mmCIF file of C-alpha atoms and ligand atoms in Angstrom:
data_model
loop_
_atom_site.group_PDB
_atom_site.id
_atom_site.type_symbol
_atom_site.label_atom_id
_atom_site.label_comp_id
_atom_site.label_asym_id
_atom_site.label_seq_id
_atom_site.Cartn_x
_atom_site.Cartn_y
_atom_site.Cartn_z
ATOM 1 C CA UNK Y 678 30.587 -59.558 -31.916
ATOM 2 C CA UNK Y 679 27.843 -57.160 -31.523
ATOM 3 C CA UNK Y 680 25.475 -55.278 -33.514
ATOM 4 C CA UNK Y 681 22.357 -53.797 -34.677
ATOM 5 C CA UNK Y 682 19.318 -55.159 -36.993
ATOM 6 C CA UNK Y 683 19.153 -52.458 -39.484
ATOM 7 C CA UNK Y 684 16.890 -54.657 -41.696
ATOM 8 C CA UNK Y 685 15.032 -57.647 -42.133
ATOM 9 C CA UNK Y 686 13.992 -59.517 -44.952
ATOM 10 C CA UNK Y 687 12.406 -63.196 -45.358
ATOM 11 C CA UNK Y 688 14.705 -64.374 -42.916
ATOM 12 C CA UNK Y 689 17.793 -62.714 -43.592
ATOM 13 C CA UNK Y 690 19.004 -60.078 -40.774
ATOM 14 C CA UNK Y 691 21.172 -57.704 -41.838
ATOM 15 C CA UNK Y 692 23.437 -56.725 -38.718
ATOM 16 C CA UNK Y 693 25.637 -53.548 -38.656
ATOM 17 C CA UNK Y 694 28.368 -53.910 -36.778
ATOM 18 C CA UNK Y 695 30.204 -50.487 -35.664
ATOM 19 C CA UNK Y 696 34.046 -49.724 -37.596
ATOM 20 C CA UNK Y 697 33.147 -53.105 -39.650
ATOM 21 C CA UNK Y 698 30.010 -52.726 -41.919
ATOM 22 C CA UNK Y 699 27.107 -55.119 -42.258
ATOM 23 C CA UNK Y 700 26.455 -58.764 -41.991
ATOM 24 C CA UNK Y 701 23.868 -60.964 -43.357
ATOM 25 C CA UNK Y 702 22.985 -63.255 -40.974
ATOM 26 C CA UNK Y 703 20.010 -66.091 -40.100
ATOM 27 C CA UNK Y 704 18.604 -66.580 -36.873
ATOM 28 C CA UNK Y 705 19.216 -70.124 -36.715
ATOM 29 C CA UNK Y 706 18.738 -73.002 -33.660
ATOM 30 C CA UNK Y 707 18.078 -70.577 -30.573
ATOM 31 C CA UNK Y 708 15.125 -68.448 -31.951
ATOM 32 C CA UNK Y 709 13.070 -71.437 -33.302
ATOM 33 C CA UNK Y 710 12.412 -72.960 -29.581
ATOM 34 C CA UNK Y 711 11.445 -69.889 -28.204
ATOM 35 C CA UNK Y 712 8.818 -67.779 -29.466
ATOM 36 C CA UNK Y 713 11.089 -64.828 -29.705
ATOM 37 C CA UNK Y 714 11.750 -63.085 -33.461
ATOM 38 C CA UNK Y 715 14.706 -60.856 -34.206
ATOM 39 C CA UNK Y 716 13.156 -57.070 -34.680
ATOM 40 C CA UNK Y 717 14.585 -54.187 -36.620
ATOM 41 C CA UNK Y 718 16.136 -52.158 -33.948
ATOM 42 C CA UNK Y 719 17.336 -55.350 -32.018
ATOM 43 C CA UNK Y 720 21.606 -55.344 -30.373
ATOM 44 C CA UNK Y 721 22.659 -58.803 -30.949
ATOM 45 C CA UNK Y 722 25.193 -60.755 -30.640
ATOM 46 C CA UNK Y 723 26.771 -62.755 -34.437
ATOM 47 C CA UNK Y 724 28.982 -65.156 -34.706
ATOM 48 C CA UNK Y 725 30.506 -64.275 -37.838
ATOM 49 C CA UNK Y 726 30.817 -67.339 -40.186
ATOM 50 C CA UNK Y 727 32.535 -65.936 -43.335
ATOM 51 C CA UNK Y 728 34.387 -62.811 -42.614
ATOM 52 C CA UNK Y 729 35.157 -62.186 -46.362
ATOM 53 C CA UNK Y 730 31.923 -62.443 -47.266
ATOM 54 C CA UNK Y 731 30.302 -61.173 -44.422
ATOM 55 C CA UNK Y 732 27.736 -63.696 -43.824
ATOM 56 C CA UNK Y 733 26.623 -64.577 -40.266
ATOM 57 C CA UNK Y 734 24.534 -66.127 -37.585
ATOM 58 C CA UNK Y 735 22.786 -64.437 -34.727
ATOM 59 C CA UNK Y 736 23.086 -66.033 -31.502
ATOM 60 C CA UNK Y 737 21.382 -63.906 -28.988
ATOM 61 C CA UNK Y 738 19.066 -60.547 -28.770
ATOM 62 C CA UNK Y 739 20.203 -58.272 -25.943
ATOM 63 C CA UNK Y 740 17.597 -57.188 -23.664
ATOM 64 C CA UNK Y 741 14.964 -54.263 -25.861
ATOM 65 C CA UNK Y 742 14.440 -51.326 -24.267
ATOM 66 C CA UNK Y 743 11.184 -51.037 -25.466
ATOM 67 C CA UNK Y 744 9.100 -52.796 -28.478
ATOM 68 C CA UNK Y 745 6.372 -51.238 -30.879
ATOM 69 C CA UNK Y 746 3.885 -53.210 -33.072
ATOM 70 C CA UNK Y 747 3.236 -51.031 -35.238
ATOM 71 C CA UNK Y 748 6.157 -50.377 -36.484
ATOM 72 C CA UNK Y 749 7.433 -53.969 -35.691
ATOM 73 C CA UNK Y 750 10.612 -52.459 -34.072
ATOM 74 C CA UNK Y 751 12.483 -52.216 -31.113
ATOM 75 C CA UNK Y 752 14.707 -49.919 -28.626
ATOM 76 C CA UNK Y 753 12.862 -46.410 -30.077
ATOM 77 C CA UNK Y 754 13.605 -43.139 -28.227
ATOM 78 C CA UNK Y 755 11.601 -41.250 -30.254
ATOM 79 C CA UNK Y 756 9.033 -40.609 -33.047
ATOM 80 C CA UNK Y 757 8.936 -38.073 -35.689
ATOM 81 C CA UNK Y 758 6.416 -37.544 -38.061
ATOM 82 C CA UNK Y 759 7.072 -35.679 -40.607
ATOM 83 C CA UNK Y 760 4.190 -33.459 -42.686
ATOM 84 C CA UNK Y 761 4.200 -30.776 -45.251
ATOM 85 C CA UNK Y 762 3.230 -27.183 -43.374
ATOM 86 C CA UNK Y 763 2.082 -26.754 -46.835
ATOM 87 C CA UNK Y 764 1.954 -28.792 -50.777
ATOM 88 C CA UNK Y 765 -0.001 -30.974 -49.792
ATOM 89 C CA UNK Y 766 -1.702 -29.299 -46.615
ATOM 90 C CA UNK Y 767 -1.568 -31.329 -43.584
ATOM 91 C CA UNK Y 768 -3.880 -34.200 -43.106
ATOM 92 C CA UNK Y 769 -4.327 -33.554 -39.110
ATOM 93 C CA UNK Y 770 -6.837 -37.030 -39.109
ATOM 94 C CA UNK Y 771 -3.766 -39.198 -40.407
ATOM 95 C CA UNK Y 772 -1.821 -36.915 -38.030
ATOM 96 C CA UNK Y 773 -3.302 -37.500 -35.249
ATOM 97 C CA UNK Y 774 -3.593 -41.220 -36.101
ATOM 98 C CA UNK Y 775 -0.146 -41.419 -35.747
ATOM 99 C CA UNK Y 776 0.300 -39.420 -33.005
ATOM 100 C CA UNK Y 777 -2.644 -41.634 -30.514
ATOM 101 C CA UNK Y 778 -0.627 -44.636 -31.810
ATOM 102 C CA UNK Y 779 2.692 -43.137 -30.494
ATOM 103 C CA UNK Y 780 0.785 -42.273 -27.355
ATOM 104 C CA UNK Y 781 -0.934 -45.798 -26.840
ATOM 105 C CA UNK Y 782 2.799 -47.442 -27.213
ATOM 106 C CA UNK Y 783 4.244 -44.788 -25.040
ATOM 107 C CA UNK Y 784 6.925 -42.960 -27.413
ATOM 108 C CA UNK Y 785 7.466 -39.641 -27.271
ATOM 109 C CA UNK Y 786 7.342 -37.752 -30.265
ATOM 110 C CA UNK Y 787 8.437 -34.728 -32.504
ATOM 111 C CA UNK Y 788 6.166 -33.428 -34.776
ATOM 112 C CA UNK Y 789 8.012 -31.501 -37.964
ATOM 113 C CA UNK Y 790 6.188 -29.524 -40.962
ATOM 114 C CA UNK Y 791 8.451 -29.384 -43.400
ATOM 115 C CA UNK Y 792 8.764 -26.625 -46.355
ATOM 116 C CA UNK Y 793 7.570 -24.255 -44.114
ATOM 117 C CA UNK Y 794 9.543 -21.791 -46.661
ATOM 118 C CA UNK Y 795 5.680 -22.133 -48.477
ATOM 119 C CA UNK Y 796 4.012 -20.708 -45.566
ATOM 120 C CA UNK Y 797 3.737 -17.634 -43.431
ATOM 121 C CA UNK Y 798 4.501 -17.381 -39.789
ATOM 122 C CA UNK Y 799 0.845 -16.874 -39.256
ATOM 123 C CA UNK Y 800 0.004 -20.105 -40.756
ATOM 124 C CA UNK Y 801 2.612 -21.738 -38.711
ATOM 125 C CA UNK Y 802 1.422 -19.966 -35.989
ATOM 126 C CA UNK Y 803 -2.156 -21.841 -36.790
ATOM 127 C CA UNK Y 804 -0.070 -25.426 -36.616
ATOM 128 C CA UNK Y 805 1.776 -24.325 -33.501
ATOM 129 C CA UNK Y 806 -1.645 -24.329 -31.826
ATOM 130 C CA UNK Y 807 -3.361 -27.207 -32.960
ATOM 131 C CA UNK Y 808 -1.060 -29.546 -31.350
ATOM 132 C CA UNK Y 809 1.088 -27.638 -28.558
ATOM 133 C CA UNK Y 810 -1.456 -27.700 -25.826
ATOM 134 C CA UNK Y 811 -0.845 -31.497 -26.260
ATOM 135 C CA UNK Y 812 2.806 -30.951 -25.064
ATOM 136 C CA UNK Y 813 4.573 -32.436 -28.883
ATOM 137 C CA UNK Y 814 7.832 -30.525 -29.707
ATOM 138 C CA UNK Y 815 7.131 -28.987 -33.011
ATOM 139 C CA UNK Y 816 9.706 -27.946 -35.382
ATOM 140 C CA UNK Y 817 9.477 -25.816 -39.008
ATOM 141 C CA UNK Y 818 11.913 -26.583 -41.388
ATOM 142 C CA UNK Y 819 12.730 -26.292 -44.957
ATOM 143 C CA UNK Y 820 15.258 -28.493 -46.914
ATOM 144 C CA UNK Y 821 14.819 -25.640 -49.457
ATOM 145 C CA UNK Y 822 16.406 -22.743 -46.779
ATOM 146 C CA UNK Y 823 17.896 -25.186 -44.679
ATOM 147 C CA UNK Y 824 15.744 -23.450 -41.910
ATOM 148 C CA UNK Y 825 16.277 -25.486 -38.519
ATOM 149 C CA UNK Y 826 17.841 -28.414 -40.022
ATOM 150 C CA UNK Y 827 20.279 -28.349 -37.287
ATOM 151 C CA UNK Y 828 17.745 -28.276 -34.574
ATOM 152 C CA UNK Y 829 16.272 -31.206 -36.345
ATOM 153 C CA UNK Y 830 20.130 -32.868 -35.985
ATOM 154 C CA UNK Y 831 20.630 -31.276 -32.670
ATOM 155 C CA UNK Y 832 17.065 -33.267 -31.901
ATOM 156 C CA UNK Y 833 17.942 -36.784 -33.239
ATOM 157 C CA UNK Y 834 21.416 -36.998 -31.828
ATOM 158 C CA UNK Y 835 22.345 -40.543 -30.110
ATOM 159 C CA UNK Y 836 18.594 -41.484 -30.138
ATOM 160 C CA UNK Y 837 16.864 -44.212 -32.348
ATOM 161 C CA UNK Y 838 14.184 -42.545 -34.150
ATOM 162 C CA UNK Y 839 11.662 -43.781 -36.438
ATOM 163 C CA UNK Y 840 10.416 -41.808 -39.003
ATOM 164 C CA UNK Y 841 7.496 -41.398 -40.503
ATOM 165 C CA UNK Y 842 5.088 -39.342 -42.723
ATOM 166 C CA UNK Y 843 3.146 -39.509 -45.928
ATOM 167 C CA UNK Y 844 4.151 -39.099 -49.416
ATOM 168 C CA UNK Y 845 5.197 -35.767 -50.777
ATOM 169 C CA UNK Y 846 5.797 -34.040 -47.297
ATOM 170 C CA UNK Y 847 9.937 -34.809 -48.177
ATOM 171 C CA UNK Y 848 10.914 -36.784 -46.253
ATOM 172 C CA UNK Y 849 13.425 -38.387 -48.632
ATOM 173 C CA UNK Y 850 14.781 -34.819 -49.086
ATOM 174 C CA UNK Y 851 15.095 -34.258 -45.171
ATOM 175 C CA UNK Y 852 16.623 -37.832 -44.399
ATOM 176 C CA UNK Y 853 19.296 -36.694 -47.423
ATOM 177 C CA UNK Y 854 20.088 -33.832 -45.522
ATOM 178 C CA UNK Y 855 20.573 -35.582 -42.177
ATOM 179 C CA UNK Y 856 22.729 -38.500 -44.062
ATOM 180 C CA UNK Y 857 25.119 -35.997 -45.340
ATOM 181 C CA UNK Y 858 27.777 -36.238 -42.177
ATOM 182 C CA UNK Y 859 28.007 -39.592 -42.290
ATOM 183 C CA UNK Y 860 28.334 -40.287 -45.949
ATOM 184 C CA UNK Y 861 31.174 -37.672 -46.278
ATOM 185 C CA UNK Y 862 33.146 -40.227 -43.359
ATOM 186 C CA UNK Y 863 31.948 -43.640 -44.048
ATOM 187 C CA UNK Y 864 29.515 -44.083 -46.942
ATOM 188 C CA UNK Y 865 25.854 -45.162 -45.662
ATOM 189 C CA UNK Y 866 25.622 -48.276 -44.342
ATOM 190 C CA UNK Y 867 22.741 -48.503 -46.742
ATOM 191 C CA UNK Y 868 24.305 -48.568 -49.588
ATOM 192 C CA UNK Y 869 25.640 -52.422 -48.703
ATOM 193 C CA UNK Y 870 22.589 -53.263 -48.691
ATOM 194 C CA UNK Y 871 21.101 -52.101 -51.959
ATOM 195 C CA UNK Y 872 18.682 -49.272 -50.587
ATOM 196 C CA UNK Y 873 16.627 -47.379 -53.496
ATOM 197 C CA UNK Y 874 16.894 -50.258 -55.230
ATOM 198 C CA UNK Y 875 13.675 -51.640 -54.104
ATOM 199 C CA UNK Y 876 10.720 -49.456 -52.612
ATOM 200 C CA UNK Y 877 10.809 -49.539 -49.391
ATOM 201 C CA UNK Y 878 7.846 -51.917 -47.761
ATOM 202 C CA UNK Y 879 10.106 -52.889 -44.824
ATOM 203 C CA UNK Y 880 11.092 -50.653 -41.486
ATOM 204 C CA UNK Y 881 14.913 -49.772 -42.236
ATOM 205 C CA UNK Y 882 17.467 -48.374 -40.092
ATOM 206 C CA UNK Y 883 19.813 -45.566 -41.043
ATOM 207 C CA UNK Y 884 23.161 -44.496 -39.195
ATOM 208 C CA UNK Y 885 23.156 -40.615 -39.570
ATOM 209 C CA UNK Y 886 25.938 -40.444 -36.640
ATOM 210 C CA UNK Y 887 27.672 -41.737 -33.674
ATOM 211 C CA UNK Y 888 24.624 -43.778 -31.500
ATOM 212 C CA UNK Y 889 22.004 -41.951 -33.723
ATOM 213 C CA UNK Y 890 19.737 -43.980 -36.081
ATOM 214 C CA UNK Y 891 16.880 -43.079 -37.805
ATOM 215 C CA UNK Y 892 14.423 -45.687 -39.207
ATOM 216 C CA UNK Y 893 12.426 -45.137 -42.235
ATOM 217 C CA UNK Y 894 8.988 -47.013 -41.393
ATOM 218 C CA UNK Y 895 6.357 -47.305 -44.013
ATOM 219 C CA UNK Y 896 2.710 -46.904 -43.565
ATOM 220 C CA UNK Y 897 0.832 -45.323 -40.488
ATOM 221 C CA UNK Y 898 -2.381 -44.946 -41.133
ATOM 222 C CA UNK Y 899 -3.916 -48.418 -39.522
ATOM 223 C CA UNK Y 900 -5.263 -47.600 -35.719
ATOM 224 C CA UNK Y 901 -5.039 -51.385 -35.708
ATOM 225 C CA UNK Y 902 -2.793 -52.572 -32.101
ATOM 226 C CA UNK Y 903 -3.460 -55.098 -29.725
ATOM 227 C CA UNK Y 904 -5.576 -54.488 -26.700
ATOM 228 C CA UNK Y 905 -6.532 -50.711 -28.000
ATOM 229 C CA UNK Y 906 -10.341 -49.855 -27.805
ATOM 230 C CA UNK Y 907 -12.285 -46.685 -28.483
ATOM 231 C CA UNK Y 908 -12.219 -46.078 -24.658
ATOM 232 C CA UNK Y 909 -8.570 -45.897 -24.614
ATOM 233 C CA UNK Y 910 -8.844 -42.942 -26.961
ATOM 234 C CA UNK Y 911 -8.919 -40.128 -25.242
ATOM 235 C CA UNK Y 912 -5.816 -41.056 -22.969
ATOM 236 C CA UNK Y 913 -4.179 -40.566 -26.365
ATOM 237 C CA UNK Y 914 -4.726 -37.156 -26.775
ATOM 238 C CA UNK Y 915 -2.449 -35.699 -23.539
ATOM 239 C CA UNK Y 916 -4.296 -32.439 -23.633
ATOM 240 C CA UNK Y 917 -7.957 -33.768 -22.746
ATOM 241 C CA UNK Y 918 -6.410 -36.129 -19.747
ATOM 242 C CA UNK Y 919 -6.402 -32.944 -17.069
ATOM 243 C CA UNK Y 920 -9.809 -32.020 -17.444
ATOM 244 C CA UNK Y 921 -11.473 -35.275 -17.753
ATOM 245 C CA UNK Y 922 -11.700 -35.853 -14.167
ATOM 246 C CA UNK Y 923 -14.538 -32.968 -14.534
ATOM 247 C CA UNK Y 924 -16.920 -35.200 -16.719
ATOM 248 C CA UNK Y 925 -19.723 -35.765 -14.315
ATOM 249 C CA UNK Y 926 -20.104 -39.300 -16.072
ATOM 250 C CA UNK Y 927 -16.954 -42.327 -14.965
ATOM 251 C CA UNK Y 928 -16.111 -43.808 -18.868
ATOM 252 C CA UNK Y 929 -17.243 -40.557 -19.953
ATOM 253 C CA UNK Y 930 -16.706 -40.622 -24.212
ATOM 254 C CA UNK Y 931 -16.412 -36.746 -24.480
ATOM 255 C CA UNK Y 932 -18.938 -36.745 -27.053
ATOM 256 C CA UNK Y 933 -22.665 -36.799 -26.077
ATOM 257 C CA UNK Y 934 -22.702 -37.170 -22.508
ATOM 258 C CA UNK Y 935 -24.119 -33.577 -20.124
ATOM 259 C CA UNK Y 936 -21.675 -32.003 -18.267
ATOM 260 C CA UNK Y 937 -17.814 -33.019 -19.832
ATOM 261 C CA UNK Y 938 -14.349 -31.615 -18.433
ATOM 262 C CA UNK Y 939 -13.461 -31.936 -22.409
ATOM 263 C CA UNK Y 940 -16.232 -30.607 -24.199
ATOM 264 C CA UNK Y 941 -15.808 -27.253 -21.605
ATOM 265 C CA UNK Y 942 -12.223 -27.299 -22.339
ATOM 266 C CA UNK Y 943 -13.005 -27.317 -26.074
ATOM 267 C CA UNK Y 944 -16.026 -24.532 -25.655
ATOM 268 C CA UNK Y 945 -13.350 -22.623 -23.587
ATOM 269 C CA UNK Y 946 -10.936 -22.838 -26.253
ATOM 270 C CA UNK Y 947 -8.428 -24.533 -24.295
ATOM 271 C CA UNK Y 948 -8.686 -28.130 -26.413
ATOM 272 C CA UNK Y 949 -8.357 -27.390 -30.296
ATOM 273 C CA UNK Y 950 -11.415 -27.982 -32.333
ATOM 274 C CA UNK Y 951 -9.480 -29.210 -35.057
ATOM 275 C CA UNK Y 952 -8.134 -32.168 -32.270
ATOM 276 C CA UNK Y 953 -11.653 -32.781 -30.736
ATOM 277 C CA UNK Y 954 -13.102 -33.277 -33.951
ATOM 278 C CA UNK Y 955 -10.455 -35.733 -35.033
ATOM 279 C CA UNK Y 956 -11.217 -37.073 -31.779
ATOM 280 C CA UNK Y 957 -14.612 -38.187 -32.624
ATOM 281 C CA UNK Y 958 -13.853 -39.185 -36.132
ATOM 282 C CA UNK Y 959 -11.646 -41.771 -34.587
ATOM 283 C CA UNK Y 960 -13.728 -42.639 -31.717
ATOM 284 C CA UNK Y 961 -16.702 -43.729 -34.322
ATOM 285 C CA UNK Y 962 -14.191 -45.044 -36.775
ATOM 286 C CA UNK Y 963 -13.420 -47.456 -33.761
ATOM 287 C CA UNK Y 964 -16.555 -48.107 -31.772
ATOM 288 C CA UNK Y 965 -17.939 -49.320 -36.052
ATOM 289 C CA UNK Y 966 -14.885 -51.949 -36.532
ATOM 290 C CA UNK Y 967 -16.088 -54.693 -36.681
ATOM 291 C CA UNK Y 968 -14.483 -56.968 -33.742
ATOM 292 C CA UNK Y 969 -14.271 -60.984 -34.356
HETATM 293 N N1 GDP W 984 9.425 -25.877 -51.214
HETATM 294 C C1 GDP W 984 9.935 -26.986 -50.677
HETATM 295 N N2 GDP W 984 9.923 -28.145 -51.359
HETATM 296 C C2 GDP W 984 10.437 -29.238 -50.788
HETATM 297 C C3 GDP W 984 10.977 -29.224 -49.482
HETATM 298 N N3 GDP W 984 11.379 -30.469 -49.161
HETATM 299 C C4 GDP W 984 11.116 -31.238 -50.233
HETATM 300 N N4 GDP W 984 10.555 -30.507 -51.215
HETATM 301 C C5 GDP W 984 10.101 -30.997 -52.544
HETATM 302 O O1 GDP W 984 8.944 -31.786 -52.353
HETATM 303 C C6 GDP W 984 8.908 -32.864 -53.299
HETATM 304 C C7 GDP W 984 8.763 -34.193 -52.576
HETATM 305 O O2 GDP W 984 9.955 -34.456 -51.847
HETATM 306 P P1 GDP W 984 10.396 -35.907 -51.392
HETATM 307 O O3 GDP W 984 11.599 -35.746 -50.521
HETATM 308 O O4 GDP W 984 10.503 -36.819 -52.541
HETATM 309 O O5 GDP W 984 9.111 -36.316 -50.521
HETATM 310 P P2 GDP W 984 8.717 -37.724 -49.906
HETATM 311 O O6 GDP W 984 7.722 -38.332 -50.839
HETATM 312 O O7 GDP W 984 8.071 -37.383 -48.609
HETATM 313 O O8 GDP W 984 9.939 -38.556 -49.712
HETATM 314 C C8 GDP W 984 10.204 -32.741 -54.103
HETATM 315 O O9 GDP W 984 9.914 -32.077 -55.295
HETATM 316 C C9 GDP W 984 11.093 -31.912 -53.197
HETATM 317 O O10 GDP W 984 12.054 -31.173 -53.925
HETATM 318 C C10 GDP W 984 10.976 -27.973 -48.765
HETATM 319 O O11 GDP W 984 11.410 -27.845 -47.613
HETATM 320 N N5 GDP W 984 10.433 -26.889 -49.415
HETATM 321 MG MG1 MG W 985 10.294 -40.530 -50.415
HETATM 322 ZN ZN1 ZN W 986 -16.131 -36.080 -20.684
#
């Protein structure tokens, strides 16, 4: 039978299966002689060992389409962060965190300011430009109006997302409202496995539709991957690439060196400053970790 790792804990894999519910299963024999580890997000094949009490072993992963670190999760179409346009006010440096980690693992994302009933369409105008230059789909909406909840549907529809944002922004509120199809037909699947019970400190997935998962992954802030140095940095930010190959200087930082593609951009107004100087926030943030 197949399924999908919608959560993992010490161990146990919890496997929905489509029409029949979830799982728990271990990951016994196969896994322990290679180095490979069952991931949130992971199709798999169970061998179900009691049906009545739905307990189960997983037997094999199915090929991942793709596989972050940071989240520890696999086969992710998109990202969407989630931030208040307003109460609190963005944090664009933790914003953009997330969005050069995105970048570095190559997943595309959505950015989305919620309650954007608390701001005018100046302000959002103000958001708009920070970050479209950089190519992101942006979307306004308000759980309290309901304003472009359906594009936010419309957007997530037979993709795996994860989700992500920081506290306050309502993001509980806005995964309610996209949970509210499929708990009228089925029930969550979550609710087999005893979510709000316990806070959430591990990625989760939730079934909001046919194909279409969302996963609820905690914590973002860490720049911390594999392999990713301050010199990778400004790949991350898609609207300096085209003008870099101006810098006079090859490894050219965008910061002090004479004559910089970026730095003209940003004079010319064509590069936000609010970007660039998150830019170089990060950059020294990186180049003063210490490396071991
Ligand atoms: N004005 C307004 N308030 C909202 C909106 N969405 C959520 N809230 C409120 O913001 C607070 C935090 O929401 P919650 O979903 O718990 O945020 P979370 O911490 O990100 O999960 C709650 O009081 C919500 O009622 C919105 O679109 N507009
Ligand atoms: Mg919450
Ligand atoms: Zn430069």
């Amino acid at each position: 039978m197949q399924g999908k790792i919608v959560k993992g804990i010490s161990g146990f894999y919890y496997v929905h299966v489509v029409g029949t519910g979830i799982y728990e299963c271990k990951a016994k024999g196969v896994f322990r002689n290679r180095k490979v580890k069952p991931l949130v997000g992971d199709n798999v094949e169970i061998v179900v060992l009691d049906e009545e009490k739905h307990l189960g072993n997983v037997e094999e992963i199915l090929p991942r389409k793709n596989e972050l670190i940071r989240p520890a999760v696999s086969n992710i179409d998109m990202a969407l962060v989630i931030f208040a346009a307003a109460k609190p006010d963005p944090n664009f440096n933790l914003l953009d965190r997330f969005l050069c980690m995105m970048e570095y693992q190559k997943v595309p994302v959505t950015i989305c300011f919620n309650k954007c009933d608390l701001v005018s369409e100046e302000e959002k105008e103000n958001l708009q430009k920070i970050y479209a230059p950089a190519g992101y789909d942006i979307l306004f909406t308000s759980v309290k109006t309901g304003e472009n909840i359906d594009r936010l549907k419309a957007l997530l529809a037979e993709k795996t997302t994860t989700v992500a944002g920081p506290s306050g922004v309502g993001k509980s509120s806005l995964i309610n409202e996209l949970q509210t199809d499929v708990r009228m037909q089925t029930g969550a699947i979550s609710d087999k496995i005893g979510r709000g019970k316990h806070t959430t400190r591990h990625s989760e997935i939730i079934s909001i539709g046919q194909d279409t998962y969302i996963m609820d992954t905690p914590g973002f802030s860490s720049m911390d991957l594999p392999g990713f140095e301050k010199e990778d940095l400004w790949t991350c930010y898609p609207e300096f690439v085209p003008y870099e190959p101006e810098c006079r200087f090859i490894g050219c930082s965008h910061i002090g060196e004479p004559d910089c593609g970026v730095k003209n951009a940003l004079a010319e107004g064509k590069i936000s400053r609010v970007r660039y100087d998150n830019y170089v926030m990060l950059y020294d943030e990186m180049k003063n970790i210490r490396k071991y």
